[in-house]
Amino acid sequence: MLNTLPQQPADALLALIKLHNEDPRADKIDLGVGVYRTGDGATPVFAAIKAAEKRLLETQDSKAYLGPEGDMGFVRALMPWVFGKANPTMDGRIDGMQTPGGTGGVRLAVALAKRAGVNRVLMGLPSWPNHAQIYADLGVELKGFNHAGKDGKVDMDALRAAIAEAQAGDAILLHGCCHNPTGIDYSHADWDEIAGLLAAKGLLPILDLAYQGLGQGMEEDAYGVRRVLAAVPEALIAYSCDKNFGMYRDRVGAVYVMVSDPAQLGAVLSNGYALARAAWSMPPDHGAAAVRLILEDEGLVKLWQGELDDMRARMNQVRARLAGAGHAGSIDLAPLGAQNGLFSVLPLSGEQILKLRNDHGIYMAGSGRINVAGLTMDNIGKFIADLGAVAA
Ligand code: LMR
């Protein structure tokens, strides 16, 4: 029977990691998968995480099972950061569970939505390619609309039209901040309008917050999520700590549920536990426990916040340098200065993307998405020059 399974292509984004690693050129540049890099091109473990891990090593006295919900201390310690310190549970209407990374959070959010009767998800395109793979795997239809226009601005008309045409049984997935892949986020005024439109239409929002703190700051990047939650009766929120705590391979995430009636919260979450049990039983503990230890300690919070500030400052420095270059050949780099987070999309053809890889050792996703954190003050000149030569 196994012989009947046809070969599947490797995940294009993850395959880039291997291709880049195997490239012997000393001046190669990795702008592929979304991993932060310092000005030296390294992805070190956060000092706050190292300190928390040390404490964990010294104090953890058991590795016995926790249950499908994972480390609830972690889940709850994150809530004031996501939903606001004033009322993090929205009067008992929000609670969550730990998941293996943000991907586990999205997977569980969509699976819960499906259990609740959702059969179609509206989503701005392009998006993170794994979103569509998760819908396909769960048998949920994707209804795409245009995320951003050629002018580099959010296409609010496309979003308004998609919401207007939505039907009962539809959900909508929105990136909370640092849109992947475009880096083009909704403004506060856009979020205000979106919150009103979603409430009026009765669409179920699925909010994916994978990069909180990498855009404008922890509080600023939560604006959209909080604005929507204040307007609608129910929602699902997928969260990732893999970027803002640098925990990538430790897979630290959560899914939160907001219901209209606090009495229903336990029943909804019990569906999450059942789905998790059948998929991964329970999430890996280590990373979430380390994040919890940080969030429980004022000193470690300060250390972590400083590290996050440094990340943001460096990405802004790279973006400013790119924007300041003006054009690279036919490519206008100016809009990159106003975009958020790790990613931007360059309008390159597949052929140009391959040429950059083969002739210049510059690796980027097939969509033209670049991870700006892959650029340093040492390699950015080469990047702009090579881009200009290929996109002349
Ligand atoms: C990315 O888009 O590069 C990251 O979210 C990593 C991933 O899992 O794809």
Coordinates of C-alpha atoms and ligand atoms in Angstrom, one line a residue:
M1 CA 0.0 0.0 0.0
L2 CA 2.8 2.4 0.9
N3 CA 4.1 2.0 -2.7
T4 CA 1.1 3.9 -4.0
L5 CA 2.0 7.2 -2.2
P6 CA 3.4 9.6 -4.8
Q7 CA 6.5 11.7 -4.0
Q8 CA 5.5 15.1 -2.5
P9 CA 7.6 18.2 -3.1
A10 CA 9.5 19.4 -0.1
D11 CA 8.1 22.4 1.7
A12 CA 9.6 25.2 -0.5
L13 CA 10.4 27.5 2.4
L14 CA 12.0 24.8 4.6
A15 CA 13.9 23.3 1.6
L16 CA 15.7 26.7 1.3
I17 CA 17.4 26.2 4.7
K18 CA 19.1 23.1 3.3
L19 CA 19.9 24.6 -0.1
H20 CA 21.5 27.6 1.6
N21 CA 23.5 25.4 4.1
E22 CA 24.9 23.3 1.3
D23 CA 26.0 26.4 -0.7
P24 CA 29.8 26.7 -0.3
R25 CA 30.1 30.3 -1.3
A26 CA 31.4 32.5 1.5
D27 CA 29.4 35.6 0.5
K28 CA 26.0 33.8 0.3
I29 CA 23.0 35.5 1.8
D30 CA 20.1 33.8 3.5
L31 CA 16.9 35.8 3.2
G32 CA 14.7 32.7 3.3
V33 CA 12.9 31.3 6.4
G34 CA 11.7 33.7 9.0
V35 CA 14.4 33.7 11.6
Y36 CA 15.9 36.8 13.2
R37 CA 19.6 37.4 12.8
T38 CA 21.9 39.8 14.6
G39 CA 24.2 42.3 12.8
D40 CA 26.8 39.4 12.8
G41 CA 24.3 37.1 11.0
A42 CA 23.8 34.9 14.1
T43 CA 20.6 33.7 15.8
P44 CA 21.7 33.4 19.4
V45 CA 19.5 32.1 22.3
F46 CA 18.1 35.2 24.1
A47 CA 20.0 35.9 27.3
A48 CA 16.7 36.0 29.1
I49 CA 15.9 32.5 27.9
K50 CA 19.4 31.2 28.9
A51 CA 18.7 32.6 32.4
A52 CA 15.3 31.0 32.6
E53 CA 16.6 27.7 31.3
K54 CA 19.3 27.7 34.0
R55 CA 16.6 28.3 36.6
L56 CA 14.4 25.6 35.1
L57 CA 17.3 23.1 35.2
E58 CA 17.9 23.9 38.9
T59 CA 14.3 23.9 40.0
Q60 CA 12.2 21.6 37.8
D61 CA 11.6 18.5 39.9
S62 CA 9.5 16.4 37.6
K63 CA 8.8 15.8 33.9
A64 CA 5.5 14.0 34.5
Y65 CA 2.7 14.7 32.1
L66 CA 0.8 18.0 32.4
G67 CA -2.2 17.3 30.1
P68 CA -3.4 18.4 26.6
E69 CA -3.6 22.1 27.8
G70 CA 0.2 22.2 28.5
D71 CA 1.6 24.7 31.0
M72 CA -1.3 26.9 32.0
G73 CA 1.0 29.2 33.9
F74 CA 2.6 30.0 30.6
V75 CA -0.8 30.4 28.8
R76 CA -2.1 32.8 31.5
A77 CA 1.1 34.7 32.0
L78 CA 1.0 35.7 28.3
M79 CA -2.6 37.0 28.4
P80 CA -1.9 40.5 29.8
W81 CA 0.7 41.0 27.0
V82 CA -1.8 39.9 24.3
F83 CA -5.1 41.1 25.6
G84 CA -4.1 44.0 27.8
K85 CA -3.2 44.3 31.5
A86 CA -6.5 46.0 32.4
N87 CA -8.8 43.0 31.6
P88 CA -6.8 40.1 30.1
T89 CA -9.6 37.6 30.3
M90 CA -12.3 40.0 29.0
D91 CA -14.4 39.3 32.1
G92 CA -13.9 35.6 32.0
R93 CA -14.6 35.2 28.3
I94 CA -11.0 34.4 27.2
D95 CA -8.8 31.4 28.1
G96 CA -6.4 29.2 26.1
M97 CA -4.1 26.3 25.9
Q98 CA -0.5 25.7 24.9
T99 CA 0.3 24.4 21.4
P100 CA 3.4 23.2 19.6
G101 CA 4.4 26.6 18.1
G102 CA 2.2 29.1 16.3
T103 CA 1.6 26.5 13.7
G104 CA -0.1 24.3 16.3
G105 CA -2.1 27.3 17.4
V106 CA -3.3 28.0 13.9
R107 CA -4.0 24.3 13.3
L108 CA -6.1 24.1 16.5
A109 CA -7.9 27.4 15.8
V110 CA -9.0 26.2 12.3
A111 CA -9.9 22.8 13.6
L112 CA -12.0 24.3 16.4
A113 CA -13.7 26.6 13.9
K114 CA -14.5 23.6 11.7
R115 CA -16.0 21.8 14.6
A116 CA -18.1 24.8 15.3
G117 CA -19.5 24.7 11.7
V118 CA -17.0 26.8 9.7
N119 CA -16.4 25.5 6.2
R120 CA -14.7 28.4 4.6
V121 CA -12.0 30.9 5.7
L122 CA -11.5 34.3 4.1
M123 CA -7.9 35.4 4.0
G124 CA -5.9 38.1 2.3
L125 CA -3.4 36.8 -0.3
P126 CA -0.5 36.4 -0.4
S127 CA -0.2 34.8 3.0
W128 CA 2.0 32.4 4.9
P129 CA 1.9 29.3 2.6
N130 CA 1.2 27.0 5.5
H131 CA -2.2 28.7 6.2
A132 CA -3.6 27.3 2.9
Q133 CA -2.0 23.9 3.6
I134 CA -3.7 23.7 7.0
Y135 CA -7.1 24.6 5.5
A136 CA -6.6 22.0 2.8
D137 CA -5.6 19.3 5.3
L138 CA -8.7 20.1 7.4
G139 CA -11.0 20.2 4.4
V140 CA -11.9 23.8 4.9
E141 CA -12.3 26.0 1.8
L142 CA -10.1 29.1 1.3
K143 CA -11.7 32.2 -0.1
G144 CA -8.8 34.6 -1.0
F145 CA -8.9 38.3 -1.5
N146 CA -6.1 40.8 -2.3
H147 CA -4.1 41.8 0.8
A148 CA -2.2 44.7 -0.7
G149 CA -2.3 46.8 -3.8
K150 CA 0.5 47.5 -6.3
D151 CA 0.9 50.9 -4.5
G152 CA 2.3 48.9 -1.5
K153 CA -0.7 49.8 0.7
V154 CA -3.3 47.5 2.3
D155 CA -6.2 46.9 -0.2
M156 CA -9.1 47.9 2.1
D157 CA -11.5 47.8 -0.8
A158 CA -10.8 44.1 -1.4
L159 CA -11.2 43.4 2.3
R160 CA -14.5 45.3 2.5
A161 CA -15.8 43.4 -0.6
A162 CA -14.8 40.0 0.9
I163 CA -16.5 40.7 4.2
A164 CA -19.6 42.1 2.4
E165 CA -19.9 38.8 0.3
A166 CA -19.2 36.5 3.3
Q167 CA -21.8 33.9 4.1
A168 CA -23.0 32.2 7.3
G169 CA -20.3 29.5 8.2
D170 CA -17.4 31.7 7.1
A171 CA -14.5 32.7 9.3
I172 CA -11.8 35.3 8.4
L173 CA -8.1 34.9 9.2
L174 CA -6.2 38.1 9.8
H175 CA -2.5 38.6 10.7
G176 CA -2.3 40.6 13.9
C177 CA 0.9 42.4 12.9
C178 CA 4.0 42.1 10.8
H179 CA 2.1 40.6 7.8
N180 CA 3.8 37.5 6.4
P181 CA 4.9 37.8 3.6
T182 CA 4.3 41.5 2.7
G183 CA 5.2 43.4 5.9
I184 CA 2.2 45.6 5.0
D185 CA 0.0 46.0 8.1
Y186 CA -3.4 47.6 8.8
S187 CA -3.3 51.1 10.3
H188 CA -5.2 51.8 13.6
A189 CA -7.9 53.4 11.5
D190 CA -8.1 50.3 9.3
W191 CA -8.4 48.0 12.4
D192 CA -11.1 50.3 13.8
E193 CA -13.1 49.9 10.6
I194 CA -12.4 46.1 10.4
A195 CA -13.6 45.5 13.9
G196 CA -16.9 47.3 13.1
L197 CA -17.3 45.3 9.8
L198 CA -16.7 42.0 11.5
A199 CA -19.1 42.7 14.3
A200 CA -21.8 43.9 11.9
K201 CA -21.4 40.8 9.6
G202 CA -21.1 38.2 12.4
L203 CA -17.9 36.6 10.9
L204 CA -15.8 34.5 13.2
P205 CA -12.3 36.1 13.4
I206 CA -9.2 33.9 13.6
L207 CA -6.4 36.2 14.5
D208 CA -2.8 35.0 13.9
L209 CA -0.3 36.8 16.2
A210 CA 3.1 35.3 15.4
Y211 CA 5.3 38.4 15.5
Q212 CA 4.1 40.5 18.5
G213 CA 6.9 42.9 19.4
L214 CA 8.8 42.7 16.1
G215 CA 6.8 45.5 14.5
Q216 CA 6.3 48.6 16.6
G217 CA 6.4 47.1 20.1
M218 CA 4.5 44.6 22.3
E219 CA 1.6 47.0 23.1
E220 CA 1.4 48.6 19.7
D221 CA 1.4 45.3 17.8
A222 CA -1.6 44.1 19.9
Y223 CA -3.8 47.0 18.8
G224 CA -5.6 45.1 16.0
V225 CA -6.3 42.0 18.1
R226 CA -7.6 44.0 21.0
R227 CA -9.7 46.3 18.8
V228 CA -11.4 43.3 17.1
L229 CA -11.9 41.4 20.4
A230 CA -13.6 44.5 21.9
A231 CA -16.1 44.5 19.0
V232 CA -17.0 40.9 18.4
P233 CA -18.8 38.3 20.5
E234 CA -16.4 35.4 19.8
A235 CA -13.0 34.8 18.2
L236 CA -10.0 32.5 18.1
I237 CA -6.4 33.7 18.5
A238 CA -3.3 31.8 17.5
Y239 CA -0.1 32.9 19.2
S240 CA 3.6 32.2 18.6
C241 CA 6.5 32.8 21.0
D242 CA 8.9 31.4 18.5
K243 CA 10.0 34.8 17.1
N244 CA 9.6 37.2 20.0
F245 CA 11.4 34.8 22.4
G246 CA 13.6 33.3 19.7
M247 CA 12.3 29.8 20.6
Y248 CA 11.9 28.5 17.0
R249 CA 12.8 24.9 17.3
D250 CA 11.4 24.6 20.8
R251 CA 7.9 25.2 19.3
V252 CA 6.2 27.6 21.8
G253 CA 2.7 28.7 21.0
A254 CA -0.8 28.9 22.2
V255 CA -4.4 29.1 21.1
Y256 CA -6.9 31.3 22.8
V257 CA -10.7 31.2 22.6
M258 CA -13.0 34.2 23.3
V259 CA -16.6 33.3 23.8
S260 CA -19.7 35.5 24.3
D261 CA -20.8 33.7 27.5
P262 CA -18.1 32.7 30.1
A263 CA -20.2 29.7 31.0
Q264 CA -19.4 28.2 27.5
L265 CA -15.6 28.6 27.8
G266 CA -15.0 25.3 29.4
A267 CA -17.0 23.4 26.8
V268 CA -15.2 25.1 23.9
L269 CA -11.8 24.4 25.3
S270 CA -12.7 20.8 26.0
N271 CA -13.0 20.5 22.2
G272 CA -9.5 21.9 21.9
Y273 CA -8.2 19.3 24.4
A274 CA -9.8 16.5 22.5
L275 CA -8.3 17.7 19.2
A276 CA -4.9 18.1 20.7
R277 CA -5.0 14.7 22.4
A278 CA -5.7 13.0 19.0
A279 CA -3.0 15.0 17.2
W280 CA 0.0 15.5 19.6
S281 CA -1.5 14.5 23.0
M282 CA 0.3 17.3 24.7
P283 CA 2.7 20.1 23.7
P284 CA 6.4 20.0 24.4
D285 CA 7.0 21.6 27.8
H286 CA 10.5 23.0 27.9
G287 CA 10.2 26.2 25.9
A288 CA 6.9 27.3 27.3
A289 CA 8.2 26.7 30.9
A290 CA 11.2 29.0 30.1
V291 CA 8.9 31.7 28.7
R292 CA 6.7 31.4 31.8
L293 CA 9.8 31.8 34.1
I294 CA 10.6 35.0 32.2
L295 CA 7.1 36.4 32.4
E296 CA 6.9 35.7 36.2
D297 CA 10.1 37.6 36.9
E298 CA 10.4 41.4 36.6
G299 CA 14.1 41.3 36.0
L300 CA 13.9 38.7 33.3
V301 CA 11.0 40.6 31.7
K302 CA 13.3 43.7 31.5
L303 CA 16.1 41.7 30.0
W304 CA 13.8 40.1 27.4
Q305 CA 12.2 43.4 26.5
G306 CA 15.7 44.9 25.9
E307 CA 16.6 42.1 23.6
L308 CA 13.3 42.5 21.7
D309 CA 14.0 46.3 21.4
D310 CA 17.4 45.5 20.0
M311 CA 15.9 43.2 17.4
R312 CA 13.4 45.9 16.3
A313 CA 16.0 48.6 16.2
R314 CA 18.3 46.4 13.9
M315 CA 15.4 45.6 11.6
N316 CA 14.5 49.3 11.4
Q317 CA 18.2 50.1 10.6
V318 CA 18.2 47.5 7.7
R319 CA 14.8 48.8 6.4
A320 CA 16.1 52.4 6.6
R321 CA 19.2 51.5 4.6
L322 CA 17.2 49.6 2.0
A323 CA 14.7 52.5 1.7
G324 CA 17.5 55.0 1.5
A325 CA 19.0 53.2 -1.5
G326 CA 15.9 54.2 -3.5
H327 CA 16.0 51.9 -6.4
A328 CA 17.8 48.6 -7.1
G329 CA 17.4 48.4 -10.9
S330 CA 13.7 48.6 -11.5
I331 CA 12.8 47.7 -7.9
D332 CA 11.6 50.6 -5.7
L333 CA 13.0 49.8 -2.2
A334 CA 11.5 52.9 -0.6
P335 CA 8.3 51.2 0.6
L336 CA 10.3 48.7 2.6
G337 CA 11.1 51.5 5.1
A338 CA 7.5 51.8 6.2
Q339 CA 6.8 48.0 6.4
N340 CA 6.8 45.9 9.6
G341 CA 8.6 42.9 10.9
L342 CA 10.9 40.4 9.2
F343 CA 9.4 40.3 5.8
S344 CA 8.8 42.2 2.6
V345 CA 8.0 41.1 -0.9
L346 CA 10.1 42.2 -3.9
P347 CA 8.3 42.2 -7.3
L348 CA 10.7 39.7 -8.9
S349 CA 10.0 37.0 -11.5
G350 CA 10.7 33.3 -10.7
E351 CA 13.5 33.5 -13.2
Q352 CA 15.1 36.5 -11.4
I353 CA 14.7 34.8 -8.0
L354 CA 16.6 31.7 -9.4
K355 CA 19.3 33.9 -11.0
L356 CA 19.9 35.7 -7.6
R357 CA 20.3 32.3 -6.0
N358 CA 22.4 30.6 -8.7
D359 CA 24.6 33.5 -9.8
H360 CA 24.8 35.5 -6.6
G361 CA 24.1 33.1 -3.7
I362 CA 21.1 35.1 -2.5
Y363 CA 18.4 32.9 -1.2
M364 CA 14.8 34.1 -0.9
A365 CA 11.3 32.5 -1.0
G366 CA 9.8 31.8 -4.4
S367 CA 7.2 34.5 -3.8
G368 CA 10.0 37.1 -3.7
R369 CA 9.7 37.4 0.0
I370 CA 12.9 38.5 1.8
N371 CA 13.7 38.2 5.5
V372 CA 15.2 41.6 6.1
A373 CA 17.0 40.3 9.2
G374 CA 19.2 38.2 6.9
L375 CA 20.8 41.5 5.8
T376 CA 23.7 43.0 7.7
M377 CA 25.7 46.2 7.2
D378 CA 28.4 43.9 5.7
N379 CA 26.2 42.2 3.0
I380 CA 23.5 44.8 2.3
G381 CA 25.7 46.6 -0.3
K382 CA 26.2 43.4 -2.2
F383 CA 22.5 42.6 -2.0
I384 CA 21.4 45.9 -3.4
A385 CA 24.0 45.8 -6.2
D386 CA 23.1 42.2 -7.2
L387 CA 19.4 42.9 -7.0
G388 CA 20.0 45.9 -9.3
A389 CA 21.9 43.8 -11.7
V390 CA 19.3 41.1 -11.9
A391 CA 16.3 43.4 -12.0
A392 CA 17.9 46.0 -14.3
Ligands
LMR1 C1 8.3 31.8 8.0 O1 7.3 32.1 7.4 O2 9.4 31.8 7.5 C2 8.2 31.3 9.4 O3 6.9 31.4 9.8 C3 8.7 29.9 9.5 C4 7.7 28.9 9.1 O4 7.3 28.0 9.9 O5 7.3 28.9 7.9

